[in-house]
Coordinates of C-alpha atoms in Angstrom, one line a residue:
M1488 CA 98.4 108.5 97.1
T1489 CA 98.3 107.1 93.5
L1490 CA 95.3 105.5 91.9
L1491 CA 97.2 102.2 92.0
E1492 CA 97.7 102.5 95.8
K1493 CA 94.0 103.3 96.3
A1494 CA 93.0 100.3 94.1
K1495 CA 95.2 98.0 96.3
M1496 CA 93.5 99.5 99.5
S1497 CA 90.1 98.9 97.9
E1498 CA 91.0 95.1 97.7
N1499 CA 91.3 95.2 101.4
G1500 CA 87.9 96.9 101.8
Q1501 CA 89.3 100.3 102.7
L1502 CA 89.1 102.4 99.6
R1503 CA 87.9 102.1 96.0
P1504 CA 88.9 104.4 93.1
V1505 CA 86.5 107.0 92.0
V1506 CA 85.5 106.4 88.3
E1507 CA 82.3 108.6 88.1
K1508 CA 82.4 112.1 86.8
G1509 CA 80.3 115.2 87.2
W1510 CA 77.4 115.0 89.8
R1511 CA 78.0 111.3 90.1
C1512 CA 81.5 111.7 91.3
G1513 CA 82.1 109.5 94.4
F1514 CA 78.5 108.3 94.4
A1515 CA 79.3 104.5 94.3
N1516 CA 81.6 104.9 97.3
L1517 CA 79.1 107.0 99.3
L1518 CA 76.2 104.7 98.6
R1519 CA 78.4 101.7 99.7
L1520 CA 79.2 103.6 102.9
E1521 CA 75.4 104.2 103.6
N1522 CA 74.6 100.6 102.9
Q1523 CA 77.4 99.6 105.4
R1524 CA 75.8 101.7 107.9
W1525 CA 72.7 99.9 107.6
W1526 CA 73.5 96.4 106.8
S1527 CA 77.0 96.0 108.6
T1528 CA 75.6 97.2 112.0
R1529 CA 72.7 96.2 114.3
R1530 CA 70.6 99.0 112.9
W1531 CA 68.7 96.8 110.4
W1532 CA 67.8 93.9 112.5
V1533 CA 66.9 96.2 115.6
Q1534 CA 64.4 98.1 113.3
C1535 CA 63.2 94.8 111.9
L1536 CA 62.7 93.4 115.3
V1537 CA 60.9 96.4 116.8
M1538 CA 58.5 96.6 113.8
L1539 CA 58.0 92.9 114.0
V1540 CA 57.0 92.9 117.6
I1541 CA 54.6 95.7 117.3
L1542 CA 53.1 95.2 113.9
N1543 CA 53.1 91.5 113.2
G1544 CA 52.7 91.0 117.0
L1545 CA 49.6 93.0 117.0
L1546 CA 48.3 91.1 114.0
A1547 CA 49.2 87.7 115.5
Y1548 CA 47.2 88.6 118.6
G1549 CA 44.1 89.5 116.5
I1550 CA 44.3 86.4 114.3
W1551 CA 45.5 83.7 116.5
I1552 CA 45.1 84.7 120.3
S1553 CA 41.9 86.7 120.3
P1554 CA 39.8 83.9 118.8
L1555 CA 41.1 81.6 121.5
L1556 CA 40.0 84.1 124.2
E1557 CA 36.7 85.0 122.6
P1558 CA 35.6 82.1 120.4
G1559 CA 33.2 82.9 117.6
E1560 CA 32.9 83.4 113.9
R1561 CA 34.9 85.9 112.1
P1562 CA 33.0 88.8 110.5
P1563 CA 33.0 88.8 106.6
D1564 CA 35.4 91.8 106.5
F1565 CA 37.8 90.5 109.1
V1566 CA 40.8 90.5 106.9
A1567 CA 40.1 93.9 105.3
G1568 CA 39.2 95.6 108.6
T1569 CA 42.3 94.2 110.4
L1570 CA 44.6 95.1 107.6
D1571 CA 43.3 98.7 107.7
V1572 CA 44.4 98.9 111.4
V1573 CA 47.8 97.3 110.6
L1574 CA 48.5 99.7 107.8
I1575 CA 47.6 102.7 109.9
W1576 CA 50.1 101.6 112.4
M1577 CA 52.6 100.8 109.7
S1578 CA 52.4 104.3 108.4
I1579 CA 52.8 105.9 111.8
L1580 CA 55.6 103.8 113.0
S1581 CA 57.5 104.0 109.7
V1582 CA 57.4 107.7 109.5
L1583 CA 58.4 108.2 113.1
N1584 CA 61.3 105.8 112.5
T1585 CA 62.3 108.1 109.5
L1586 CA 62.1 111.2 111.5
F1587 CA 64.2 110.1 114.4
M1588 CA 66.7 107.9 112.5
V1589 CA 67.5 110.4 109.6
Q1590 CA 67.4 113.6 111.6
S1591 CA 71.2 113.5 112.1
A1592 CA 72.2 111.9 108.8
I1593 CA 73.6 115.2 107.5
I1594 CA 73.6 117.4 110.6
G1595 CA 75.5 114.9 112.6
E1596 CA 78.2 114.7 110.0
K1597 CA 78.5 118.4 109.6
Q1598 CA 78.8 118.9 113.3
S1599 CA 81.5 116.1 113.7
G1600 CA 83.5 117.2 110.6
V1601 CA 82.8 113.9 108.8
A1602 CA 81.0 115.7 106.0
A1603 CA 84.0 118.1 105.5
W1604 CA 86.4 115.1 105.5
I1605 CA 84.4 113.2 103.0
L1606 CA 84.0 116.2 100.7
S1607 CA 87.7 116.8 100.7
A1608 CA 87.9 113.7 98.5
P1609 CA 86.8 113.7 94.9
V1610 CA 83.2 113.7 95.9
S1611 CA 80.3 115.5 94.4
R1612 CA 78.0 117.2 96.9
S1613 CA 74.9 116.2 94.8
A1614 CA 76.1 112.5 95.1
F1615 CA 76.5 113.0 98.8
I1616 CA 72.7 114.0 99.2
I1617 CA 71.5 111.4 96.7
A1618 CA 73.5 108.6 98.4
K1619 CA 72.0 109.6 101.8
F1620 CA 68.5 109.4 100.3
I1621 CA 68.9 106.1 98.4
G1622 CA 70.8 104.4 101.3
N1623 CA 68.4 105.3 103.9
A1624 CA 65.4 104.6 101.7
V1625 CA 66.5 101.1 101.0
G1626 CA 67.0 100.3 104.6
L1627 CA 63.9 102.0 106.0
L1628 CA 61.7 100.5 103.2
A1629 CA 63.1 97.0 103.7
A1630 CA 62.9 97.1 107.5
T1631 CA 59.7 98.9 108.2
I1632 CA 57.4 98.3 105.2
W1633 CA 58.4 95.5 102.8
L1634 CA 59.6 92.8 105.3
Q1635 CA 56.7 93.6 107.5
G1636 CA 54.3 93.5 104.6
L1637 CA 55.5 90.1 103.5
L1638 CA 55.0 88.7 107.0
I1639 CA 51.5 90.2 107.2
Y1640 CA 50.6 88.6 104.0
V1641 CA 51.9 85.3 105.3
Q1642 CA 49.9 85.5 108.5
F1643 CA 46.7 86.4 106.7
S1644 CA 47.1 83.7 104.1
A1645 CA 47.9 81.1 106.8
S1646 CA 44.8 82.1 108.7
E1647 CA 42.6 81.9 105.7
G1648 CA 44.1 78.6 104.6
R1649 CA 44.9 79.9 101.1
F1650 CA 47.0 82.4 99.3
L1651 CA 45.4 85.8 99.3
P1652 CA 45.6 87.9 96.1
I1653 CA 49.0 89.6 96.4
L1654 CA 48.7 92.5 94.0
P1655 CA 46.3 94.5 96.2
I1656 CA 48.8 94.2 99.1
V1657 CA 51.7 95.3 97.0
T1658 CA 49.8 98.3 95.7
A1659 CA 49.0 99.3 99.3
L1660 CA 52.7 98.9 100.3
L1661 CA 53.9 101.0 97.4
L1662 CA 51.6 103.8 98.6
Q1663 CA 53.0 103.3 102.1
S1664 CA 56.4 103.4 100.7
Q1665 CA 55.7 106.8 98.9
Y1666 CA 54.6 108.3 102.2
L1667 CA 57.8 107.2 103.9
L1668 CA 60.0 108.6 101.0
F1669 CA 58.1 112.0 101.3
Y1670 CA 59.2 112.4 104.8
L1671 CA 62.6 111.1 104.2
A1672 CA 63.2 113.7 101.5
L1673 CA 61.8 116.4 103.8
V1674 CA 64.2 115.4 106.7
I1675 CA 67.2 115.4 104.4
M1676 CA 66.3 118.7 103.0
L1677 CA 65.9 120.2 106.4
G1678 CA 69.2 118.7 107.4
A1679 CA 70.9 120.5 104.5
F1680 CA 69.4 123.9 105.5
F1681 CA 69.9 123.7 109.3
S1682 CA 72.9 123.1 111.7
S1683 CA 71.0 121.7 114.6
R1684 CA 68.5 118.9 115.1
A1685 CA 65.9 120.9 116.9
P1686 CA 64.4 122.8 113.8
V1687 CA 64.5 119.6 111.8
L1688 CA 62.4 117.8 114.3
V1689 CA 60.0 120.7 115.0
I1690 CA 59.2 121.4 111.3
S1691 CA 59.0 117.6 110.4
F1692 CA 56.6 117.1 113.2
A1693 CA 54.6 120.2 112.3
V1694 CA 54.2 118.8 108.8
L1695 CA 53.2 115.5 110.1
I1696 CA 50.7 116.8 112.7
G1697 CA 49.5 119.8 110.6
Q1698 CA 48.2 117.8 107.7
P1699 CA 45.2 116.3 109.5
F1700 CA 44.1 119.7 110.6
I1701 CA 44.4 121.0 107.1
D1702 CA 42.5 117.9 105.9
N1703 CA 39.7 118.5 108.3
L1704 CA 39.3 122.3 107.3
A1705 CA 39.6 121.4 103.5
A1706 CA 37.3 118.4 103.6
E1707 CA 34.2 120.7 103.8
F1708 CA 35.4 123.9 101.8
A1709 CA 37.9 122.5 99.4
P1710 CA 37.8 118.6 99.0
W1711 CA 40.4 118.8 96.1
L1712 CA 42.9 120.3 98.5
S1713 CA 42.2 117.5 101.0
W1714 CA 42.9 114.7 98.5
A1715 CA 46.0 116.5 97.4
L1716 CA 47.7 116.2 100.8
P1717 CA 50.5 113.5 101.1
A1718 CA 48.8 112.6 104.4
K1719 CA 46.1 111.0 102.3
L1720 CA 48.5 108.3 101.0
P1721 CA 47.8 105.9 103.9
E1722 CA 44.1 106.3 103.3
L1723 CA 44.6 105.5 99.6
A1724 CA 46.4 102.3 100.7
R1725 CA 43.1 101.3 102.4
F1726 CA 41.3 101.5 99.1
A1727 CA 44.1 99.7 97.3
H1728 CA 44.2 96.6 99.5
R1729 CA 40.5 96.3 99.1
W1730 CA 41.1 96.5 95.3
Q1731 CA 38.7 99.5 95.1
P1732 CA 39.1 102.4 92.7
L1733 CA 41.1 105.2 94.2
P1734 CA 38.9 108.3 94.9
S1735 CA 41.8 110.6 93.7
Y1736 CA 45.4 110.5 92.4
S1737 CA 46.3 114.0 93.6
S1738 CA 48.1 113.1 96.7
I1739 CA 50.3 110.6 94.8
V1740 CA 51.3 113.3 92.2
V1741 CA 51.8 116.0 95.0
A1742 CA 53.9 113.7 97.2
L1743 CA 56.1 112.6 94.2
A1744 CA 56.5 116.2 93.2
L1745 CA 57.4 117.4 96.8
T1746 CA 59.8 114.6 97.2
T1747 CA 61.6 115.7 94.1
V1748 CA 61.5 119.3 95.1
F1749 CA 62.9 118.7 98.5
L1750 CA 65.8 116.7 97.1
A1751 CA 66.5 119.5 94.6
L1752 CA 66.5 122.1 97.4
A1753 CA 68.8 119.8 99.5
I1754 CA 71.3 119.6 96.7
W1755 CA 71.0 123.4 96.0
R1756 CA 71.6 124.3 99.6
F1757 CA 74.3 121.7 100.3
R1758 CA 76.4 123.0 97.3
R1759 CA 76.5 126.4 99.0
E1760 CA 77.5 124.9 102.4
E1761 CA 80.9 126.1 103.6
F1762 CA 83.0 123.5 105.5

C-alpha cells in the first residue's frame, strides 16, 4: 500500500500515515488508538459513573442528608475532616481501578496477537509502551480524580455558600494523581515482563498491601524510610488540602523516580520481546 493510499484511508478514519522517526515512530497513531479505547466506548462514562456514585454520593450523604437526619451545628473542621475521608477513598478506588483495568493492557494484546500485528507496522516499541501509559493515564486521571475532584469542590462550596480556596484542593489532587501514575507505571512494567495476568495482579497487590506494613515498621526505627514510601502520597494530600507545610517531600521524589524507572524497564523488556 502506498503512502497516498494510506493517506486516503486516513481521511475515512482508518489509517494515518506515520511521520515520526526513531523512538516516536507510530506514536501519534498508537496514542489515538488508546484514546479511542477510552473515549469512543462506554469505558469512560462507566468509570465516571461508578466513582461519582461512590465518592460524591458518599460526600452528598455527609453534606446534605446526614444533617437532615441528625440536625445540629457542624464542627469547625467539618470540611477538612470530611475531605480527609473522601480523599482516602479516592486513593483506594483510583488505584484499584488502575490495577484491574490496565492489567491486560499489554498482556491481553500479546496473548491475542494484537501486539504482534501492531508492531508489524512501522511502529516503535518504545512508542507502544509510552502510548499505553499516556492514554491510560489521561483516561484514569480524568475519570477517577479530576472530574471527581471538581464535583467535590462544587459540593463543598455550595454547602458553605461560598467558593472555597481552590489551590489547596488542586495540590491535593496532584498528589493523588502521582499516586495513581506510580501504580499505572508498575502495572505496565509487569505487563511487559510477564505473559499472564496472575503475576501482574499478585505483585501489584503485594506492593499496595505491603507498603503499610513497611510504614508501620519503619515509623519507629527509620522514619526517613517511612516518608519515602509512595504510599505516603495520600497522607501528604491531607496536609496539602489543609494548606499545611508538607512534613517531607521524599515520597514525591521517590514515586516520581520509580515511575520513570518502571517505564524505562518496560521499554527495555518490550524491546526484547519476541512476537
